[in-house]
Coordinates of C-alpha atoms in Angstrom, one line a residue:
M1 CA 109.8 50.3 42.6
Y2 CA 107.0 52.7 42.8
G3 CA 108.9 55.2 40.6
K4 CA 109.3 52.6 37.9
T5 CA 105.6 51.8 38.1
I6 CA 104.6 55.4 37.8
C7 CA 106.9 55.9 34.8
T8 CA 105.4 52.9 33.1
I9 CA 101.9 54.3 33.6
V10 CA 102.9 57.7 32.3
F11 CA 104.6 56.2 29.2
F12 CA 101.5 54.1 28.5
I13 CA 99.2 57.1 28.8
F14 CA 101.5 59.0 26.5
L15 CA 101.5 56.2 24.0
V16 CA 97.7 55.9 24.0
A17 CA 97.3 59.7 23.5
S18 CA 99.8 59.7 20.6
F19 CA 98.0 56.8 19.0
S20 CA 94.7 58.5 19.3
I21 CA 96.0 61.6 17.6
Y22 CA 97.5 59.5 14.9
M23 CA 94.2 57.7 14.4
G24 CA 92.4 60.9 14.1
T25 CA 94.6 62.3 11.4
V26 CA 95.7 59.3 9.3
D27 CA 93.5 56.8 7.6
P28 CA 94.5 53.5 9.1
R29 CA 93.1 51.4 6.2
P30 CA 95.6 49.7 3.9
Y31 CA 96.7 51.8 0.9
F32 CA 95.0 49.3 -1.5
Y33 CA 91.6 49.6 0.3
L34 CA 88.9 50.5 -2.3
R35 CA 86.6 53.3 -1.2
E36 CA 83.0 53.1 -2.1
P37 CA 82.0 55.9 -4.4
S38 CA 79.7 58.5 -3.0
P39 CA 76.0 58.5 -4.3
C40 CA 76.8 61.5 -6.4
S41 CA 80.1 60.2 -7.8
S42 CA 80.2 60.0 -11.6
T43 CA 82.2 56.8 -11.3
G44 CA 79.0 55.0 -10.1
K45 CA 77.1 55.7 -13.4
Q46 CA 76.4 52.6 -15.4
Q47 CA 77.7 52.5 -18.9
P48 CA 75.2 51.7 -21.6
L49 CA 75.1 48.4 -23.4
R50 CA 77.1 48.5 -26.6
V51 CA 75.1 46.8 -29.4
F52 CA 76.2 45.9 -32.9
M53 CA 73.2 45.6 -35.2
Y54 CA 73.6 43.5 -38.3
D55 CA 72.8 45.3 -41.6
L56 CA 70.2 42.9 -43.0
P57 CA 68.4 43.4 -46.3
R58 CA 65.1 45.2 -45.6
K59 CA 63.0 42.2 -46.6
F60 CA 63.9 40.8 -43.2
N61 CA 62.3 43.8 -41.4
V62 CA 60.9 47.1 -42.6
A63 CA 59.9 46.0 -46.1
M64 CA 57.2 44.0 -44.4
M65 CA 55.7 47.3 -43.2
D66 CA 56.5 49.2 -46.4
P67 CA 57.1 47.1 -49.6
R68 CA 58.5 50.2 -51.3
S69 CA 61.4 50.5 -48.8
S70 CA 64.6 50.2 -50.7
D71 CA 68.0 48.7 -49.8
V72 CA 69.7 51.5 -51.9
E73 CA 70.3 53.9 -49.0
P74 CA 71.2 52.9 -45.4
L75 CA 68.4 52.7 -42.9
T76 CA 68.5 55.5 -40.4
G77 CA 66.3 57.1 -37.7
K78 CA 65.2 59.6 -40.4
N79 CA 64.0 57.2 -43.1
L80 CA 62.7 54.5 -40.7
P81 CA 59.0 53.9 -41.5
S82 CA 56.7 54.7 -38.7
W83 CA 54.8 51.8 -37.2
P84 CA 51.4 52.0 -38.9
Q85 CA 48.6 53.3 -36.8
T86 CA 46.2 50.9 -38.7
S87 CA 48.1 47.8 -37.7
G88 CA 45.5 46.7 -35.2
I89 CA 46.3 43.6 -33.2
K90 CA 49.7 43.2 -35.1
R91 CA 50.9 46.0 -32.9
Q92 CA 51.1 43.8 -29.8
H93 CA 54.0 41.8 -31.4
S94 CA 55.9 44.9 -32.6
V95 CA 58.7 44.7 -29.9
E96 CA 61.2 43.8 -32.6
Y97 CA 60.5 47.2 -34.4
W98 CA 60.9 49.3 -31.3
L99 CA 64.2 47.7 -30.3
M100 CA 65.6 48.3 -33.8
A101 CA 64.3 51.9 -33.8
S102 CA 66.1 52.6 -30.5
L103 CA 69.5 51.6 -32.1
L104 CA 68.8 53.9 -35.0
Q105 CA 68.0 56.8 -32.7
G106 CA 70.4 59.7 -33.0
G107 CA 72.5 58.0 -35.6
G108 CA 73.5 55.2 -33.2
G109 CA 74.8 57.5 -30.5
G110 CA 71.6 57.3 -28.5
D111 CA 71.0 59.8 -25.7
A112 CA 72.2 60.3 -22.1
D113 CA 69.4 58.1 -20.7
A114 CA 69.7 55.3 -23.2
E115 CA 70.4 51.8 -21.8
A116 CA 71.9 50.7 -25.1
I117 CA 73.8 52.5 -27.8
R118 CA 74.7 51.2 -31.3
V119 CA 78.3 50.6 -32.2
F120 CA 79.5 50.1 -35.7
D121 CA 82.7 48.2 -34.8
P122 CA 81.6 44.6 -33.9
D123 CA 84.8 44.2 -31.8
L124 CA 83.5 46.8 -29.4
A125 CA 80.1 45.2 -28.9
D126 CA 78.7 43.6 -25.8
A127 CA 75.8 42.2 -27.7
F128 CA 74.6 41.7 -31.3
Y129 CA 71.1 42.5 -32.4
V130 CA 69.5 40.5 -35.2
P131 CA 66.9 42.8 -36.8
F132 CA 64.6 40.1 -38.2
F133 CA 60.9 40.9 -37.7
S134 CA 60.0 37.2 -37.0
S135 CA 56.7 38.0 -35.4
L136 CA 55.6 40.4 -38.2
S137 CA 56.8 37.7 -40.7
F138 CA 54.4 35.2 -39.3
N139 CA 51.6 37.7 -39.3
T140 CA 52.3 38.9 -42.9
H141 CA 53.3 35.8 -44.8
G142 CA 50.2 33.6 -44.5
K143 CA 47.1 33.8 -42.4
N144 CA 47.8 30.5 -40.6
M145 CA 50.5 27.9 -40.4
T146 CA 49.1 25.8 -43.3
D147 CA 48.8 28.7 -45.7
P148 CA 51.2 28.2 -48.7
D149 CA 52.3 31.8 -48.2
T150 CA 54.1 30.8 -45.0
E151 CA 56.8 29.3 -47.2
F152 CA 58.2 32.8 -47.6
D153 CA 58.4 33.0 -43.8
R154 CA 60.3 29.7 -43.7
Q155 CA 62.7 30.9 -46.5
L156 CA 63.5 34.1 -44.6
Q157 CA 64.5 32.0 -41.6
V158 CA 66.7 29.7 -43.8
E159 CA 68.5 32.7 -45.4
L160 CA 69.0 34.3 -42.0
M161 CA 70.5 31.3 -40.4
E162 CA 72.9 30.9 -43.4
F163 CA 74.0 34.5 -42.9
L164 CA 74.5 34.2 -39.2
E165 CA 76.3 30.8 -39.4
N166 CA 78.8 32.5 -41.7
S167 CA 79.3 35.4 -39.4
E168 CA 82.6 35.4 -37.5
Y169 CA 80.8 36.9 -34.4
W170 CA 78.1 34.2 -34.4
K171 CA 80.9 31.5 -34.6
R172 CA 82.8 33.2 -31.8
S173 CA 80.1 32.8 -29.2
G174 CA 77.9 30.1 -30.8
G175 CA 75.2 32.9 -31.0
K176 CA 75.1 33.3 -27.2
D177 CA 75.6 37.0 -27.2
H178 CA 73.1 37.6 -30.1
V179 CA 69.7 39.1 -29.2
I180 CA 66.7 37.8 -31.2
P181 CA 63.2 38.9 -30.6
M182 CA 60.4 36.4 -31.2
T183 CA 57.3 37.6 -29.2
H184 CA 54.6 36.0 -31.3
P185 CA 54.2 32.3 -30.1
N186 CA 54.6 31.1 -33.6
A187 CA 57.6 33.4 -34.5
F188 CA 60.7 31.7 -36.0
R189 CA 58.9 28.4 -35.7
F190 CA 60.7 26.5 -38.5
L191 CA 64.3 26.9 -37.3
R192 CA 63.7 27.9 -33.7
Q193 CA 66.0 25.2 -32.3
Q194 CA 69.0 26.6 -34.2
V195 CA 68.9 29.8 -32.1
N196 CA 68.3 28.2 -28.7
A197 CA 71.7 29.4 -27.3
S198 CA 70.9 33.1 -28.1
I199 CA 69.3 35.7 -25.8
L200 CA 65.6 35.4 -26.9
V201 CA 63.2 38.3 -26.3
V202 CA 59.9 36.5 -25.6
V203 CA 56.6 37.4 -23.9
D204 CA 56.4 34.1 -22.0
F205 CA 57.6 30.5 -22.3
G206 CA 54.3 28.9 -23.2
R207 CA 55.5 27.6 -26.6
Y208 CA 59.1 26.9 -25.8
P209 CA 60.8 23.6 -24.5
K210 CA 63.0 24.0 -21.4
D211 CA 66.1 23.1 -23.3
M212 CA 65.5 26.2 -25.6
A213 CA 64.3 29.0 -23.4
S214 CA 64.7 30.0 -19.7
L215 CA 64.9 32.9 -17.3
S216 CA 68.6 32.4 -17.0
K217 CA 69.4 33.6 -20.5
D218 CA 66.3 35.1 -22.0
V219 CA 64.3 38.3 -21.5
V220 CA 60.6 38.5 -20.9
S221 CA 59.0 41.4 -22.6
P222 CA 55.7 43.0 -22.2
Y223 CA 53.3 42.9 -25.2
V224 CA 53.0 46.3 -26.8
H225 CA 49.6 47.6 -25.6
V226 CA 47.0 48.2 -28.3
V227 CA 44.7 50.5 -26.3
E228 CA 45.5 54.2 -26.0
S229 CA 47.3 55.0 -22.7
L230 CA 45.4 56.9 -20.1
T231 CA 47.2 60.2 -19.4
E232 CA 47.7 61.8 -16.0
D233 CA 45.3 64.6 -16.9
G234 CA 42.5 62.1 -17.8
D235 CA 43.0 60.1 -14.6
D236 CA 43.6 62.9 -12.2
G237 CA 40.4 64.6 -13.3
M238 CA 38.6 62.1 -11.3
R239 CA 37.9 63.4 -7.8
D240 CA 37.3 59.9 -6.5
P241 CA 38.6 57.3 -9.0
F242 CA 37.2 54.4 -7.0
E243 CA 33.6 55.7 -7.3
A244 CA 34.1 57.0 -10.8
R245 CA 35.0 53.5 -12.1
T246 CA 31.6 52.0 -11.9
T247 CA 32.2 48.5 -13.2
L248 CA 33.8 46.1 -10.7
L249 CA 35.4 43.6 -13.1
Y250 CA 35.9 44.0 -16.8
F251 CA 36.8 41.4 -19.6
R252 CA 36.3 41.7 -23.3
G253 CA 38.1 39.3 -25.6
N254 CA 38.2 36.0 -27.4
T255 CA 36.9 33.1 -25.3
A256 CA 38.0 30.4 -27.7
R257 CA 41.6 29.8 -26.6
K258 CA 44.0 26.8 -26.3
D259 CA 45.7 25.2 -23.3
E260 CA 45.3 27.3 -20.1
G261 CA 43.2 29.7 -22.1
K262 CA 40.3 27.3 -22.2
I263 CA 39.5 28.6 -18.7
R264 CA 37.9 31.7 -20.4
L265 CA 34.8 29.7 -21.4
R266 CA 34.5 28.4 -17.9
L267 CA 34.9 31.9 -16.4
E268 CA 32.2 33.2 -18.7
K269 CA 29.7 30.8 -17.1
L270 CA 30.7 31.9 -13.6
L271 CA 31.0 35.7 -14.1
A272 CA 28.7 36.8 -16.9
G273 CA 25.3 37.9 -15.9
N274 CA 26.4 39.7 -12.7
S275 CA 25.4 43.3 -12.7
D276 CA 28.8 44.6 -11.6
V277 CA 30.7 42.5 -14.2
H278 CA 31.3 43.1 -17.8
Y279 CA 32.3 39.8 -19.5
E280 CA 31.9 39.9 -23.2
K281 CA 33.2 37.7 -26.1
S282 CA 34.9 39.9 -28.7
V283 CA 37.5 39.9 -31.4
A284 CA 40.2 42.5 -31.9
T285 CA 39.2 45.1 -34.4
T286 CA 39.9 48.8 -34.5
Q287 CA 36.4 49.6 -33.2
N288 CA 36.4 46.9 -30.6
I289 CA 39.8 48.2 -29.3
K290 CA 38.2 51.6 -28.8
V291 CA 35.4 50.0 -26.9
S292 CA 37.8 48.1 -24.7
T293 CA 39.7 51.2 -24.0
E294 CA 36.6 53.0 -22.6
G295 CA 35.6 49.8 -20.7
M296 CA 38.9 49.4 -18.9
R297 CA 39.0 53.1 -18.0
S298 CA 35.7 52.8 -16.3
S299 CA 36.4 49.6 -14.3
K300 CA 38.1 49.0 -11.0
F301 CA 39.5 45.6 -11.9
C302 CA 40.4 44.1 -15.3
L303 CA 40.5 40.3 -15.7
H304 CA 43.5 38.7 -17.3
P305 CA 43.0 35.0 -17.8
A306 CA 45.6 33.1 -19.8
G307 CA 45.3 33.1 -23.6
D308 CA 46.8 30.7 -26.1
T309 CA 49.9 31.2 -23.9
P310 CA 50.1 32.1 -20.2
S311 CA 50.2 35.8 -21.0
S312 CA 48.3 38.1 -23.3
C313 CA 48.2 41.7 -24.4
R314 CA 45.2 42.4 -22.2
L315 CA 47.4 42.6 -19.0
F316 CA 49.4 45.6 -20.4
D317 CA 46.3 47.2 -21.8
A318 CA 45.0 47.1 -18.2
I319 CA 48.2 48.6 -16.8
V320 CA 48.2 51.6 -19.2
S321 CA 44.4 52.0 -18.5
H322 CA 45.2 52.2 -14.7
C323 CA 42.8 49.3 -14.1
I324 CA 44.0 46.9 -11.4
P325 CA 44.9 43.6 -13.1
V326 CA 43.3 40.4 -11.9
I327 CA 45.7 37.7 -13.2
I328 CA 44.6 34.1 -13.5
S329 CA 47.4 31.8 -14.7
D330 CA 49.5 29.2 -13.0
K331 CA 52.5 29.5 -15.3
I332 CA 52.8 33.2 -16.2
E333 CA 56.2 34.9 -16.3
L334 CA 56.2 38.7 -16.1
P335 CA 58.5 41.3 -17.5
F336 CA 61.0 43.3 -15.4
E337 CA 60.1 41.2 -12.3
D338 CA 63.6 41.7 -10.9
E339 CA 62.8 45.4 -10.6
I340 CA 59.0 45.5 -10.3
D341 CA 56.8 43.8 -7.7
Y342 CA 53.5 43.1 -9.4
S343 CA 51.9 42.2 -6.1
E344 CA 51.8 45.9 -5.3
F345 CA 49.4 46.7 -8.0
S346 CA 47.9 43.4 -9.2
L347 CA 45.9 40.6 -7.8
F348 CA 46.7 36.9 -8.5
F349 CA 44.4 33.9 -8.4
S350 CA 45.3 30.3 -9.3
I351 CA 43.1 28.5 -11.9
K352 CA 41.7 26.3 -9.1
E353 CA 40.7 29.3 -7.1
S354 CA 39.2 31.1 -10.0
L355 CA 36.9 28.3 -10.8
E356 CA 35.5 28.0 -7.3
P357 CA 32.0 29.6 -7.6
G358 CA 31.9 33.1 -6.1
Y359 CA 35.5 33.1 -5.0
I360 CA 36.8 35.9 -7.2
L361 CA 33.7 38.1 -7.0
N362 CA 33.5 37.8 -3.2
N363 CA 37.1 38.9 -2.9
L364 CA 36.7 41.8 -5.2
R365 CA 33.4 43.0 -3.7
Q366 CA 35.0 43.0 -0.2
F367 CA 38.2 44.7 -1.4
P368 CA 38.8 47.8 0.8
K369 CA 38.6 51.1 -1.0
E370 CA 41.8 52.4 0.8
K371 CA 43.8 49.3 -0.4
W372 CA 42.4 49.8 -4.0
L373 CA 43.5 53.5 -4.0
E374 CA 46.9 52.5 -2.8
M375 CA 47.4 49.9 -5.6
W376 CA 45.9 52.3 -8.2
K377 CA 48.5 54.9 -7.3
R378 CA 51.3 52.4 -7.6
L379 CA 49.9 51.2 -10.9
K380 CA 50.1 54.8 -12.3
N381 CA 53.7 55.1 -11.1
V382 CA 54.8 52.0 -13.0
S383 CA 52.8 52.3 -16.2
H384 CA 55.5 54.3 -18.0
H385 CA 57.7 51.2 -17.9
F386 CA 55.3 49.6 -20.4
E387 CA 55.4 52.3 -23.1
F388 CA 57.0 51.5 -26.4
Q389 CA 57.9 54.7 -28.3
Y390 CA 60.3 56.4 -30.7
P391 CA 62.3 58.3 -29.7
T392 CA 62.7 56.3 -26.5
K393 CA 62.3 57.9 -23.1
R394 CA 64.0 57.2 -19.8
E395 CA 62.8 54.0 -18.1
D396 CA 60.3 53.2 -20.8
A397 CA 59.8 49.6 -22.1
V398 CA 62.5 49.8 -24.7
N399 CA 65.1 50.9 -22.2
M400 CA 63.9 48.4 -19.6
L401 CA 64.4 45.7 -22.1
W402 CA 67.9 46.7 -23.0
R403 CA 68.7 46.8 -19.3
Q404 CA 67.4 43.2 -19.0
V405 CA 69.7 42.2 -21.9
K406 CA 72.5 43.9 -20.2
H407 CA 71.9 41.8 -17.0
K408 CA 72.4 38.6 -19.1
I409 CA 75.7 39.5 -20.6
P410 CA 78.0 38.5 -17.6
N411 CA 76.7 34.9 -17.8
V412 CA 77.1 35.0 -21.6
K413 CA 80.8 36.0 -21.2
L414 CA 81.3 33.3 -18.5
A415 CA 79.9 30.6 -20.8
V416 CA 81.9 31.8 -23.8
H417 CA 85.2 32.1 -21.9
R418 CA 84.8 28.7 -20.3
N419 CA 84.0 27.1 -23.5
R420 CA 87.2 28.4 -25.2
R421 CA 89.4 26.7 -22.7
L422 CA 87.6 23.4 -22.0
K423 CA 89.1 20.4 -23.5
V424 CA 86.6 17.9 -22.1
P425 CA 82.8 18.1 -22.1
D426 CA 81.5 20.5 -19.5
W427 CA 81.1 18.5 -16.3
W428 CA 78.4 20.7 -15.0
L429 CA 76.0 19.8 -17.8

């Protein structure tokens, strides 16, 4: 009996030892198990977004910048007109230009760091770019919405929609995979409802109804800053940037605004007159932009109250000036917020808080120097994400925007594919 027991124990030990050796030399996972790629694996590299750009007559885009531009030869990166340096405040709405320029870069091939590349076969495209400068059209064709010249803006929108609605690729998706920039609050205002299924590139949702624009399908863009960026050399030359920036809080801009922007007049009464605050009514001219540039660079905090819409160019002017933004708006949406945490380099106050006498100034005057320096360093580290330039550079605003578009494409494909097979109205709507 004991002999059998001993044999059983020996056999069991032998079996365990054999299994241990086997486990040490053979991967026990099923043959269909998918291994995760290593951090350096090339298979982990994201492919760029493939974008087909419609070839529209130049009256829809660059002819607004240069009336001499001809449709005779194809538009390329070499003959693309430069954005005019004298454009002044129009520059803040030039996102449409920089997106188009990026697709012309390198003849459509882009570069190794590009988030989007141009393809010339629409069947290979993930998205379709509509190069209509709708913001520049509003700024160019009429000085206000009652000006007779705005009829030309309306006619461009009518012609564009006729073109798109005859496009096989617009029909295929109902325009859902088409990217249309409209960063001016009055851009595309005549036929806006006809493009409400598309991926809209906007700066906020202040002028759009909920059934037209939303975070689920649209991309929030920065305004293109109008002040000159502060370089690392200019900033790092300060031994103590906190002390070198002698103004506590800076604001210079138009105080006659609509909607939430009406707060600017009320803030003027609360803040103007304090020795450590610069609060000045001003309009955007070339000379005034230069003055604002110097003012922001010499201030610790830059005030950003809502304008005619919840956002304004002033926020992005502050960022590239390395001036900590003080944001006052209850409804603002911010660009790239799935990748950037604005609370690390900005301060936020509700409208109610900001109108409480002394509330903002008491908070800013008591703000710890160490905390300010920490936020200032983080601000410098993110400022390159808000640069629009040609050629594009890695992680700049243009590439960040294309990456945001890329994030929308899976939902677009889901909607298109479901719509093709549904035989009854969508029960989720």
